[in-house]
C-alpha positions in Angstrom: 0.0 0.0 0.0 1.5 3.5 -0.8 1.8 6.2 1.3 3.1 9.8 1.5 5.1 11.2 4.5 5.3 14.5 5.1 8.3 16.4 6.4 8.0 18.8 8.9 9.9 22.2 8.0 8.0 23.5 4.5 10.0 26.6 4.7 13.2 24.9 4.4 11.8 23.6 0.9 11.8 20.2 2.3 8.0 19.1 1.0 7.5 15.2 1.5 8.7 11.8 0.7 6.6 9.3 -0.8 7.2 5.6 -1.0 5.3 3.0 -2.7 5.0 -0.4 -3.6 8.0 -1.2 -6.1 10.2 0.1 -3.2 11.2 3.4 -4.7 11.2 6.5 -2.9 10.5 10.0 -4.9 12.3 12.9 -2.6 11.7 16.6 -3.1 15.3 18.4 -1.5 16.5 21.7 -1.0 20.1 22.4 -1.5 22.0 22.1 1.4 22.6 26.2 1.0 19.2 27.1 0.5 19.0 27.3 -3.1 17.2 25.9 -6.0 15.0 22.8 -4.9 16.4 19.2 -6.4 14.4 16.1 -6.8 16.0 12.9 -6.0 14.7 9.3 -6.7 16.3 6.1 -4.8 15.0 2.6 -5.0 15.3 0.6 -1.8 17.7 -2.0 -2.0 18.7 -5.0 -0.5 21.8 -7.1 0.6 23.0 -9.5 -2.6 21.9 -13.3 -1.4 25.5 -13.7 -0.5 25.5 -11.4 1.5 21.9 -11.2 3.1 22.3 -15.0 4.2 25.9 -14.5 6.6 25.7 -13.9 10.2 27.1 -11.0 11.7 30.2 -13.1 13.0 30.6 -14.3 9.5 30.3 -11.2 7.9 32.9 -10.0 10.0 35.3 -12.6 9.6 34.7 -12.4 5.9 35.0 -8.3 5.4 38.3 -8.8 7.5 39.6 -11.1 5.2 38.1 -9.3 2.4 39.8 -5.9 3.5 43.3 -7.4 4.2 43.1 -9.0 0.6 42.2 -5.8 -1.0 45.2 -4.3 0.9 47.6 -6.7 -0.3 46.7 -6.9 -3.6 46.5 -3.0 -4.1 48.6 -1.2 -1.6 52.3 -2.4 -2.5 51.6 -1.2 -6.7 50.2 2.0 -6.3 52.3 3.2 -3.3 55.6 1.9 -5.2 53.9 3.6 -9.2 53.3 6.8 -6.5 57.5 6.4 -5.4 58.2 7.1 -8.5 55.7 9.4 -9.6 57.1 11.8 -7.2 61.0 10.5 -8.0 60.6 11.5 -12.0 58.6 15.1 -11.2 61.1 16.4 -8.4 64.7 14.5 -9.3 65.5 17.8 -10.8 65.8 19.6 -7.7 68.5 16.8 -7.1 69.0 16.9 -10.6 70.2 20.7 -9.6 73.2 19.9 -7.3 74.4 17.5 -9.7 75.2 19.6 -12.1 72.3 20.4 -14.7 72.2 24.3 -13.9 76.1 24.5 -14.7 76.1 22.4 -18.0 72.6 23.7 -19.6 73.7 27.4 -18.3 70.4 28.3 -17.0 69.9 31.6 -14.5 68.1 31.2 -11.3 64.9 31.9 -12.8 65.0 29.9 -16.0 65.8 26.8 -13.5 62.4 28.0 -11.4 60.6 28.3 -14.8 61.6 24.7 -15.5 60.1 23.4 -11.4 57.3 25.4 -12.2 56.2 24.5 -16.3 55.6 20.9 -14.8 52.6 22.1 -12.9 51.4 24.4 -16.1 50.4 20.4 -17.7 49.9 19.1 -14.0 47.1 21.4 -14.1 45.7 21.0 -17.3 44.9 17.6 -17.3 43.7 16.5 -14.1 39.9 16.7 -14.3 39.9 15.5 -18.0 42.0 12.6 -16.9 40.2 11.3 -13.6 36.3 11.8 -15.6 37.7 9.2 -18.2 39.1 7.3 -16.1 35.6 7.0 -14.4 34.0 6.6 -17.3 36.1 3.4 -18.5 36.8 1.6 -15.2 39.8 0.3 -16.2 42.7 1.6 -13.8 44.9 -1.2 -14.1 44.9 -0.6 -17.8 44.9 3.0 -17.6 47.9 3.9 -14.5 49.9 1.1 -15.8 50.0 3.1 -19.3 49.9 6.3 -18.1 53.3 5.2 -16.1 55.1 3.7 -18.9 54.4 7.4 -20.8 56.0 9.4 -18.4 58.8 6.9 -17.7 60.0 7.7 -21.1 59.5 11.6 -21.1 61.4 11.1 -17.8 64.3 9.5 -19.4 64.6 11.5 -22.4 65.3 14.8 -20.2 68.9 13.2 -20.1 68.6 14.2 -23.9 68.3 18.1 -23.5 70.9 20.0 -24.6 69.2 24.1 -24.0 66.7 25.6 -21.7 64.2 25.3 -24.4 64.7 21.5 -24.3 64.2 21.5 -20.6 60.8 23.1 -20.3 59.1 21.1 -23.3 60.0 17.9 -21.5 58.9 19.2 -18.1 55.8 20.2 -19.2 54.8 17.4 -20.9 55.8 15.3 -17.7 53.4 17.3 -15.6 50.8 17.0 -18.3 51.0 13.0 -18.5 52.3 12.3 -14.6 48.8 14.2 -13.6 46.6 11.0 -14.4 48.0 9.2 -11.6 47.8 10.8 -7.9 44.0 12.1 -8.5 43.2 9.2 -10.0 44.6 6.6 -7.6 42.9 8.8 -4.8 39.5 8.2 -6.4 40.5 4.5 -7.2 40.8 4.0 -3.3 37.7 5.8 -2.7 36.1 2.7 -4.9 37.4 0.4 -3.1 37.1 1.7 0.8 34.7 2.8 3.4 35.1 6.4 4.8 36.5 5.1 7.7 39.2 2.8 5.9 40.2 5.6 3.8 42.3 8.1 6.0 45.0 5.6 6.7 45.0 4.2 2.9 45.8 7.5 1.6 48.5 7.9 3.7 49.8 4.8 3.0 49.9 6.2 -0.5 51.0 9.7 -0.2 53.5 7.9 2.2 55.0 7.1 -1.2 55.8 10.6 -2.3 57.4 11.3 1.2 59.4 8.1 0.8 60.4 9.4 -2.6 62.1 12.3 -1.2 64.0 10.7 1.6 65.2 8.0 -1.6 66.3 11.0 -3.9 68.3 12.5 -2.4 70.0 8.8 -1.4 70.1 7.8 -5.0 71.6 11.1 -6.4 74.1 10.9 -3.7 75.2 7.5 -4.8 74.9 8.5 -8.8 76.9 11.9 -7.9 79.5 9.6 -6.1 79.6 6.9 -8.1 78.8 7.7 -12.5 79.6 11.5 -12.7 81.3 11.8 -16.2 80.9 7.8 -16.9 80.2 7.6 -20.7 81.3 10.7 -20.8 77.3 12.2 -18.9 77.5 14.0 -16.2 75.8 12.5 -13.1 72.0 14.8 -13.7 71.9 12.9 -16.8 72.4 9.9 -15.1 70.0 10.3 -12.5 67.0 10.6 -15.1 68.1 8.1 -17.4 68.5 5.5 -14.2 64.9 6.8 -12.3 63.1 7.0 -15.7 64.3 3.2 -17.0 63.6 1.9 -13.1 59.6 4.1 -13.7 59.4 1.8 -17.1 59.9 -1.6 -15.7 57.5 -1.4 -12.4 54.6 -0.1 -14.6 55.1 -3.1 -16.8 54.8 -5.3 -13.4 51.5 -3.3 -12.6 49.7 -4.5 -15.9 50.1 -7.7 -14.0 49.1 -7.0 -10.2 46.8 -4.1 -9.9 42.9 -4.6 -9.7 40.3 -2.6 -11.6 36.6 -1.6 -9.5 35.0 -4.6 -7.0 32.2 -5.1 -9.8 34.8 -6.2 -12.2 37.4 -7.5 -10.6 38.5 -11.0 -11.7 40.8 -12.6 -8.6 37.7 -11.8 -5.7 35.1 -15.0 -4.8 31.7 -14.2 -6.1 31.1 -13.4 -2.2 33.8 -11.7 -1.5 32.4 -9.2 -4.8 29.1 -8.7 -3.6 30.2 -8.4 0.1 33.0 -5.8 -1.5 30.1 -3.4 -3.5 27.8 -3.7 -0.9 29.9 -2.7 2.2 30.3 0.7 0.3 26.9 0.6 -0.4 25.9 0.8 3.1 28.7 2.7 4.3 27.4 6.0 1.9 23.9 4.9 0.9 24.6 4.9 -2.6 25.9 2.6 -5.2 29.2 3.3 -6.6 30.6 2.4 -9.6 28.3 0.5 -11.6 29.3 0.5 -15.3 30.1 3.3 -17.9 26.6 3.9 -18.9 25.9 5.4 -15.8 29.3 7.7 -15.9 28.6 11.3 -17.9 31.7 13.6 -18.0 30.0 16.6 -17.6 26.9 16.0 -14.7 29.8 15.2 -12.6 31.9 18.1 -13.1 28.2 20.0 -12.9 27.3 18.9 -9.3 31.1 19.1 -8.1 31.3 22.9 -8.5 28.1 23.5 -7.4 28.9 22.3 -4.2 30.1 25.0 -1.8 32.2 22.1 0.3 33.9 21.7 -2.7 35.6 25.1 -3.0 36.6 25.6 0.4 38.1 22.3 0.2 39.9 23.3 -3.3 41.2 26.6 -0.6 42.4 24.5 2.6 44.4 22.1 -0.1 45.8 25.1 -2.0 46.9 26.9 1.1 48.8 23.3 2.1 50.3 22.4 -0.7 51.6 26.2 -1.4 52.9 25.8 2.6 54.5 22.5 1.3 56.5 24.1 -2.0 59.7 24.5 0.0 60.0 20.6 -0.3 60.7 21.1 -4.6 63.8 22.9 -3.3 64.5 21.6 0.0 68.2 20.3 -1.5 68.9 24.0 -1.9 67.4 24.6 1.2 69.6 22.3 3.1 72.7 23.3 1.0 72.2 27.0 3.2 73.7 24.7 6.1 77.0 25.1 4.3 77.9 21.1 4.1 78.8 19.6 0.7 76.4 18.4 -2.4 76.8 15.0 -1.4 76.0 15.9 2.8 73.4 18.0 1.6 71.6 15.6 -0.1 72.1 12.8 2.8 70.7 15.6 5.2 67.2 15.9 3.4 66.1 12.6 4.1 65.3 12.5 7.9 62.9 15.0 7.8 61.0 13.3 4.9 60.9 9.4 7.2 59.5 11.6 10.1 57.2 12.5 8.0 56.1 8.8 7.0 55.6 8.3 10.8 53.8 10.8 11.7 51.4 11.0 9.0 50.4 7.2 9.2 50.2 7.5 12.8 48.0 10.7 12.3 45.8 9.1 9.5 45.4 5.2 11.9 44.5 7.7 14.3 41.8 9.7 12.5 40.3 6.6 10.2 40.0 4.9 14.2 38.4 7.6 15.9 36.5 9.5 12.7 37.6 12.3 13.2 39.1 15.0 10.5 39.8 18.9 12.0 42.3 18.5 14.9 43.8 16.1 12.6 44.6 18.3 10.0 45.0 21.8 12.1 47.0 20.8 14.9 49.8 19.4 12.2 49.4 22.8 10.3 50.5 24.6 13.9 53.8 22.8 13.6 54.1 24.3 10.3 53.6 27.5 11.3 56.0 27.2 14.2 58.7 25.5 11.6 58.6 28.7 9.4 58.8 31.2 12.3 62.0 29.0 13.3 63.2 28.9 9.7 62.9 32.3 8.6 64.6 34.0 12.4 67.7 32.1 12.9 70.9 31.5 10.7 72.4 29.3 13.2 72.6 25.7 11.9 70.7 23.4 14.9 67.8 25.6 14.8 67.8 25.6 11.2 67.8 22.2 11.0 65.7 21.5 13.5 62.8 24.2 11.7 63.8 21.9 8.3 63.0 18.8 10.5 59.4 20.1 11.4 58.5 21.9 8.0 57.8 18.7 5.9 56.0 16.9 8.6 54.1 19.9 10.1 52.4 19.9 6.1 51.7 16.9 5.2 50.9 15.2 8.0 47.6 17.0 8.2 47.4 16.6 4.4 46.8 13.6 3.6 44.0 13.7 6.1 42.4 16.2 3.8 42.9 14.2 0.6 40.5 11.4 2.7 38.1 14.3 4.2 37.4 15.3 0.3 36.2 12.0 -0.1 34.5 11.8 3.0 32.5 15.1 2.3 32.0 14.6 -1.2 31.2 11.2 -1.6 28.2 10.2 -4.2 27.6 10.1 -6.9 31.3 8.6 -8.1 31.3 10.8 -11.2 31.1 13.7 -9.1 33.7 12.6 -6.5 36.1 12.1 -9.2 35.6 15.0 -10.8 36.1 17.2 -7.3 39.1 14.9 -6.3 40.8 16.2 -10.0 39.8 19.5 -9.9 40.9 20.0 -5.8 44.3 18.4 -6.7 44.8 20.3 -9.8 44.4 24.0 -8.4 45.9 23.2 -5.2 49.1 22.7 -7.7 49.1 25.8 -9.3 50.5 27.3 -6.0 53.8 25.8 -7.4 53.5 27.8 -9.9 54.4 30.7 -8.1 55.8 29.3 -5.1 58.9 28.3 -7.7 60.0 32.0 -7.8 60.2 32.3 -4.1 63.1 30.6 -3.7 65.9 32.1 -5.6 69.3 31.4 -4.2 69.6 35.1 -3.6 66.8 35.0 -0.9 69.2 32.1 1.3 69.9 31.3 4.0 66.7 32.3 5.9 64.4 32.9 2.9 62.1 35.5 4.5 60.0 35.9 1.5 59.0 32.4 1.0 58.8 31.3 4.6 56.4 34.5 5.6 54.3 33.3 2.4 54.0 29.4 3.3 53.1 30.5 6.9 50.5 33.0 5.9 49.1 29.8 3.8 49.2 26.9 6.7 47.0 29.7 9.0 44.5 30.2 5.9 44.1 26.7 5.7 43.4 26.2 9.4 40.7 28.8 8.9 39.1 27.0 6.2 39.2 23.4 8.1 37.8 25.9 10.5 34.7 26.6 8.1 34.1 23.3 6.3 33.7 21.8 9.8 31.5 24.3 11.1 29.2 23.6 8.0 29.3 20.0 7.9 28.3 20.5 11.9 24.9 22.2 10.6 24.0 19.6 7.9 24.9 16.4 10.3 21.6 18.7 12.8 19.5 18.9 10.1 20.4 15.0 9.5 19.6 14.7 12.6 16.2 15.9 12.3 15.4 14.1 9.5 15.4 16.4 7.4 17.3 15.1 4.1 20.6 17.2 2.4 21.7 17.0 -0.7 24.6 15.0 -1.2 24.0 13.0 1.4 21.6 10.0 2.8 19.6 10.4 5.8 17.9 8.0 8.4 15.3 5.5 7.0 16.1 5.2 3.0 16.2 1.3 2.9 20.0 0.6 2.9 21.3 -1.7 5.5 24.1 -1.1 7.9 25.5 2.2 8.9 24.2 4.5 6.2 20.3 3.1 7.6 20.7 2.4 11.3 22.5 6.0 12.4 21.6 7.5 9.2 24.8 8.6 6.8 26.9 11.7 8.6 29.7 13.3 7.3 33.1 13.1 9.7 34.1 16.1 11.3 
C-alpha cells in the first residue's frame, strides 16, 4: 500500500517523501545552501543473497579477510607507481646539485621556470584525466599506461641539450604524470569505506614522502659513483636511471593491480558482492556500476556547485603552497654550508619523520573518525617551523625548523585528501571529478611558489617562509569553516530532514548508512 510522509519544516523547501510499492522513494530536497530545490529518486535496496544470508560473525570474519586481501593486492603497486611518480617530477631539484644548472647554463629563474612548467600540464589535465578514467573503469589498464608514458619523457630529459629543451620535456611530464595521484585517490575511494580511507591515503602519499628521503639517497650515490661515466655527467644519469627503473615497475603493474569490486577478476563471487555492498551501506549509494551510468560533464556540474567543494579546493591550495619548499629543499639544506653529497644525505630525515607521523596521524583519525584536529594541529607545527626557519641562521635551529617543515604539512594533508572523499562522496562521477579539480588548483601554488626561492633570498628565505606560513593559518581557517558547515548539515540530518549529497535516516539501505543514518566526519 502507498503512502506519503510528510516532512515537517515546509520553509526549508523540504515538501515530503513518498514511498510506494515497487520500493522506490520519490524525494523533493533543498540544496544544502538554500537554493534551488532538487528532486531525488532512490530505490530501496537490498543485501546480494550472498551477503543477506551471513551472520554477523561471519560477515565480520569475511569483510576482515576481504579488506586485508584488497590491501595486499593494491597497496604495495600503487604506493611503489606513487614512489616514482614523485622520484621522475622532483629528481630535478636533485638533478640541480648534480650539475644540470652549470652544464645547460640556465639563471636562477630559468631553472624555477623549468620546477614550475611541470605544474602548467599538472594542471591542465587532471579533471579531464580522472572523468575518463571514471568513465572506463579500467585503472589497471589506464595507470599502468599512463606510467610507462611518463617513464619515457622522464628518461629523455637526459637528452636536453638548452633551456628550451628543458621546459618542453617538463611540461609534458606534468601534463602526462597528472593522471595518476588524482586518479589513484579516487580508485581507493572505490574500493574503501570512509573510515578505511584516511590511513590508505596515507599509505599512498606515504609514497611521495618516501620518494624524497630516496632521492636524495640515489643522487648521492649517482653523484658519487657515474659522474662523467660515458662521458654524462651525473644529472643525466640520474634521469636516465629513475626513468628506465619508472618503465619496468609499470610493466609489473599490468600484472598486479585490480580494476573496481564489480569487475574484478581474482575476488570470490562473495567476497564481490560483500565488497560493492559494504560501500553501499557505508554511503547509501551505489558506486561504480558500469560506464553507462558515468557522464563527464553532470559530474563536473554537481562538483562545482557544491560549496564544500571550494573551500576544500582553498584549505588544499593553502597546504600544498605551505608545502613548496619541499621542490627545493636540497637548496634549502645546501644553506647549512655542508657539501652536495651531505646536503643531499641531510634531506632525508625530515622526509621518514614524515612517514611516521602521517600514518600515525591518518590510523589515528580513520579509528576515531575524526578529520579537523587532525589536519590543524599538524598545520601549527608548520607555522612554528617557518617562524623558526625564517629567524635564525644558526645551523641546529635551522635544522631542527627543516625537520618540522615537511612533517608539520603533510601530515595533516593527507588527512584532507580522505576528508574530500568523505564530504564529497556520491555520486562517483562527481567525487572524481572534485578529487581532480581540488588536486589540480591546489598545484598551481607551485607555480608561483617556484620564484620564491631564488638562491639570492638564502639562507633564511624570508619571502618564502612569511608566504608558506601565511598559507598553513588560511588553511586552518578554512578546516575551521568546512567543519563548522558540515556541523549544521549532520543537525539537520539529525532531524530528519534530508541534504543533498548526502543520505539520511530510513532510505532502505542496511548497515551504517540506515541504522545511524549517513553523517559526514568532522
Amino acid at each position: 500500500m502507498a503512502f506519503a510522509g510528510h516532512q515537517h519544516d515546509h520553509a526549508l523547501g523540504l515538501n515530503e517523501v513518498s514511498y510506494d510499492d515497487d520500493k522506490e522513494i520519490t524525494q523533493h530536497i533543498s540544496s544544502e545552501y538554500g537554493l534551488e530545490q532538487t528532486t531525488t529518486t532512490r530505490r530501496k535496496r537490498e543485501a546480494p543473497e550472498l551477503v543477506r544470508n551471513l551472520s554477523s560473525e561471519e560477515r565480520e570474519r569475511l569483510e576482515r579477510a576481504l579488506v586485508r586481501k584488497i590491501d595486499f593486492r593494491l597497496l604495495p603497486m600503487i604506493i611503489l607507481m606513487y614512489i616514482m611518480n614523485y622520484l621522475d617530477r622532483n629528481n630535478i631539484a636533485s638533478a640541480r646539485l648534480a650539475g644540470l644548472e652549470t652544464e645547460l647554463n640556465l639563471s636562477s629563474v630559468q631553472y624555477n621556470t623549468a620546477v614550475s612548467i611541470l605544474f602548467v600540464g599538472y594542471l591542465l589535465m587532471q579533471v579531464p584525466s580522472n572523468l575518463f578514467l571514471n568513465k572506463i573503469g579500467k585503472p589497471a589498464i589506464y595507470l599502468p599506461t599512463v606510467m610507462i608514458i611518463w617513464g619515457m619523457i622522464s628518461a629523455c630529459t637526459a637528452a636536453t641539450h638548452s633551456f628550451g629543451g628543458l621546459i618542453a620535456i617538463r611540461f609534458m611530464l606534468g601534463f602526462v604524470e597528472a593522471a595518476y595521484f588524482p586518479g589513484c585517490l579516487f580508485y581507493l575511494s572505490a574500493w574503501y569505506t570512509r573510515k578505511e580511507l584516511g590511513f590508505r591515503t596515507a599509505m599512498l602519499y606515504s609514497g611521495s614522502l618516501l620518494s624524497g628521503a630516496f632521492s636524495g639517497l640515489i643522487a648521492a650515490g649517482i653523484v658519487s659513483g657515474l659522474n662523467g661515466a660515458r662521458g654524462l655527467l651525473a644529472w643525466r644519469w640520474l634521469f636516465i636511471i629513475e626513468g628506465a627503473i619508472t618503465i619496468v615497475i609499470a610493466f609489473g603493474a599490468f600484472f598486479l593491480l585490480p580494476n573496481f569490486p564489480r569487475t574484478t577478476t581474482w575476488l570470490t563471487e562473495e567476497e564481490r558482492q560483500l565488497a560493492v555492498w559494504r560501500l553501499d551501506e557505508d554511503i547509501g549509494e551505489d558506486d561504480w556500476v558500469g560506464s553507462k551510468q558515468q557522464t563527464f560533464f553532470h559530474g563536473v556540474k554537481l562538483a562545482f556547485a557544491d560549496m564544500k567543494m571550494w573551500i576544500l579546493m582553498v584549505m588544499l591550495l593553502c597546504i600544498v603552497s605551505s608545502g613548496s619548499v619541499t621542490n627545493f629543499f636540497p637548496t634549502v639544506v645546501k644553506t647549512l654550508g655542508y657539501s652536495n653529497i651531505i646536503s643531499l644525505l641531510l634531506t632525508a630525515p625530515p622526509y621518514v619523520l614524515c612517514v611516521i607521523t602521517s600514518l600515525l596521524n591518518a590510523w589515528h583519525a580513520d579509528r576515531t573518525g575524526e578529520r579537523y584536529l587532525h589536519i590543524v594541529l599538524p598545520l601549527c607545527v608548520c607555522v612554528f617551523a617557518f617562524i623558526l626557519g625564517a629567524a635564525t641562521t644558526s645551523p641546529a635551529p635551522r635544522y631542527v625548523a627543516m625537520m618540522l617543515m615537511v612533517p608539520g604539512v603533510y601530515t595533516g594533508y593527507v588527512v584532507v585528501l580522505a576528508w574530500i572523499s568523505n564530504t564529497l562522496p556520491r555520486p562517483p562521477a562527481k567525487r572524481a571529478a572534485a578529487l581532480a579539480a581540488i588536486n589540480a588548483v591546489s598545484n598551481t601554488s607551485s607555480i608561483y611558489a617556484s620564484y620564491m626561492y631564488p638562491e639570492s633570498a638564502g639562507p633564511r628565505y624570508v619571502v618564502a617562509f612569511s608566504v608558506d606560513c601565511a598559507t598553513a593559518f588560511v588553511a586552518i581557517c578554512m578546516a575551521t569553516l568546512l567543519r563548522t558547515i558540515l556541523v549544521r548539515l549532520n543537525k539537520k540530518l539529525d532531524r530528519g530532514e534530508p541534504v543533498e549529497g548526502a543520505v539520511a535516516v530510513g532510505e532502505g539501505v542496511l548497515g551504517e548508512a540506515a541504522t545511524k543514518g549517513f553523517r559526514f566526519l568532522l
